C-alpha cells in the first residue's frame, strides 16, 4: 500500500510539472488588472500587429523591446510564440505580440500607454 501511495504521489508531481505557467503576472493597477513581466514591467500591445505577426521592425524594437520567450518556451492555450524582427521568439496573447517600453524605468511604470495612439497596456 505504501508503494502505491508513493507511486501516485510521484505521478501527480510529474503531471503538475508538465503544465506550463503563464509567462506573465497579472497586477492590479489604477487601470485595472494588467499584464507585466515577472519583474513587474508593464507589457503592451501594438495596434499595427496582426494576429500571429509582429509588425514592429528593428528600429521599433529599440523603443519597444519584444517580450522574448525562453528557448524552452511552449505555446499553450491563449499563449503563442511569434518571431520578432530580431529573429527571436516572443510571447503573444490571443495572437497579439507583447512588448515592454524603453520609457518605463521601474516596475509599475505605464508611460507607454496611448503612445502614438497605437500602443496600449496589455490586459
Coordinates of C-alpha atoms in Angstrom, one line a residue:
X1 CA 0.0 0.0 0.0
X2 CA 2.8 2.4 0.9
X3 CA 4.4 1.8 -2.6
X4 CA 1.1 2.5 -4.3
X5 CA 0.8 5.8 -2.4
X6 CA 4.3 6.8 -3.2
X7 CA 3.7 6.0 -6.9
X8 CA 0.6 8.0 -7.0
X9 CA 2.4 11.0 -5.4
X10 CA 5.2 10.8 -8.0
X11 CA 2.7 10.6 -10.8
X12 CA 0.8 13.6 -9.6
X13 CA 4.0 15.6 -9.1
X14 CA 5.2 14.8 -12.6
X15 CA 1.8 15.6 -14.2
X16 CA 1.7 19.0 -12.4
X17 CA 5.2 20.0 -13.5
X18 CA 4.2 19.3 -17.2
X19 CA 1.8 22.2 -17.1
X20 CA 3.4 25.5 -18.2
X21 CA 3.0 28.5 -16.1
X22 CA 1.7 31.7 -17.7
X23 CA 4.6 33.8 -18.9
X24 CA 3.2 37.0 -17.3
X25 CA 1.9 38.2 -14.0
X26 CA -1.4 39.9 -13.6
X27 CA -1.1 43.1 -11.5
X28 CA -3.8 45.3 -10.0
X29 CA -3.4 49.0 -11.0
X30 CA -5.4 52.2 -11.3
X31 CA -6.2 50.9 -14.9
X32 CA -7.4 47.6 -13.6
X33 CA -5.6 44.3 -14.0
X34 CA -2.7 44.5 -16.4
X35 CA 0.0 42.1 -17.7
X36 CA 3.6 42.5 -16.5
X37 CA 6.8 40.6 -16.8
X38 CA 7.9 38.6 -13.7
X39 CA 9.9 41.7 -12.7
X40 CA 6.8 43.9 -12.8
X41 CA 7.5 45.7 -16.0
X42 CA 4.3 46.7 -17.9
X43 CA 3.5 44.8 -21.2
X44 CA 2.0 46.5 -24.2
X45 CA 0.2 45.6 -27.4
X46 CA 0.7 47.4 -30.8
X47 CA -2.4 48.1 -32.9
X48 CA -0.5 47.6 -36.1
X49 CA 0.3 44.0 -35.3
X50 CA -1.8 41.3 -36.9
X51 CA -2.8 38.1 -35.3
X52 CA 0.3 36.0 -35.0
X53 CA 2.7 38.6 -36.6
X54 CA 4.7 41.4 -35.1
X55 CA 4.9 44.5 -37.3
X56 CA 7.4 46.2 -35.0
X57 CA 10.6 46.4 -37.1
X58 CA 14.2 46.6 -35.8
X59 CA 14.0 50.4 -35.2
X60 CA 10.7 50.0 -33.4
X61 CA 12.2 47.2 -31.2
X62 CA 14.7 49.6 -29.8
X63 CA 11.9 51.7 -28.2
X64 CA 9.5 48.8 -27.7
X65 CA 11.6 45.7 -26.8
X66 CA 9.9 42.4 -27.6
X67 CA 8.8 40.3 -24.6
X68 CA 11.1 37.4 -25.6
X69 CA 10.4 33.8 -24.7
X70 CA 12.9 31.4 -23.2
X71 CA 14.3 28.9 -25.7
X72 CA 12.3 26.1 -23.9
X73 CA 9.0 28.0 -24.0
X74 CA 6.0 26.2 -25.4
X75 CA 2.8 27.7 -26.7
X76 CA -0.3 26.7 -24.8
X77 CA -3.9 27.9 -24.8
X78 CA -4.1 31.7 -25.4
X79 CA -0.3 31.9 -25.3
X80 CA 1.6 31.6 -28.5
X81 CA 5.1 32.4 -29.9
X82 CA 5.8 34.7 -32.8
X83 CA 9.0 35.9 -34.4
X84 CA 10.2 39.4 -33.6
X85 CA 12.1 41.4 -36.1
X86 CA 15.3 40.4 -34.3
X87 CA 14.6 36.8 -35.3
X88 CA 13.9 35.7 -31.7
X89 CA 10.7 34.2 -30.4
X90 CA 8.4 36.5 -28.4
X91 CA 5.3 35.9 -26.4
X92 CA 1.8 36.7 -27.8
X93 CA -1.5 36.6 -26.1
X94 CA -4.6 35.7 -28.2
X95 CA -2.2 36.1 -31.2
X96 CA -1.1 39.7 -30.3
X97 CA 2.6 40.1 -29.6
X98 CA 3.7 41.6 -26.3
X99 CA 6.3 44.3 -25.7
X100 CA 7.9 46.3 -22.9
X101 CA 8.6 50.1 -23.3
X102 CA 12.0 51.7 -23.0
X103 CA 10.4 54.7 -21.4
X104 CA 9.3 52.7 -18.4
X105 CA 12.2 52.8 -15.9
X106 CA 10.8 50.8 -12.9
X107 CA 8.2 48.2 -12.1
X108 CA 4.7 49.7 -12.3
X109 CA 5.5 52.4 -14.8
X110 CA 2.9 52.6 -17.6
X111 CA 4.2 55.6 -19.6
X112 CA 3.8 53.7 -22.9
X113 CA 0.1 53.5 -22.7
X114 CA -1.5 55.5 -25.6
X115 CA 1.8 56.5 -27.3
X116 CA 1.1 57.4 -30.9
X117 CA -2.5 56.2 -30.3
X118 CA -1.4 52.7 -31.2
X119 CA 0.3 51.3 -28.1
X120 CA -1.8 50.0 -25.2
X121 CA -1.3 48.3 -21.9
X122 CA -1.9 44.6 -22.2
X123 CA -4.9 43.5 -20.1

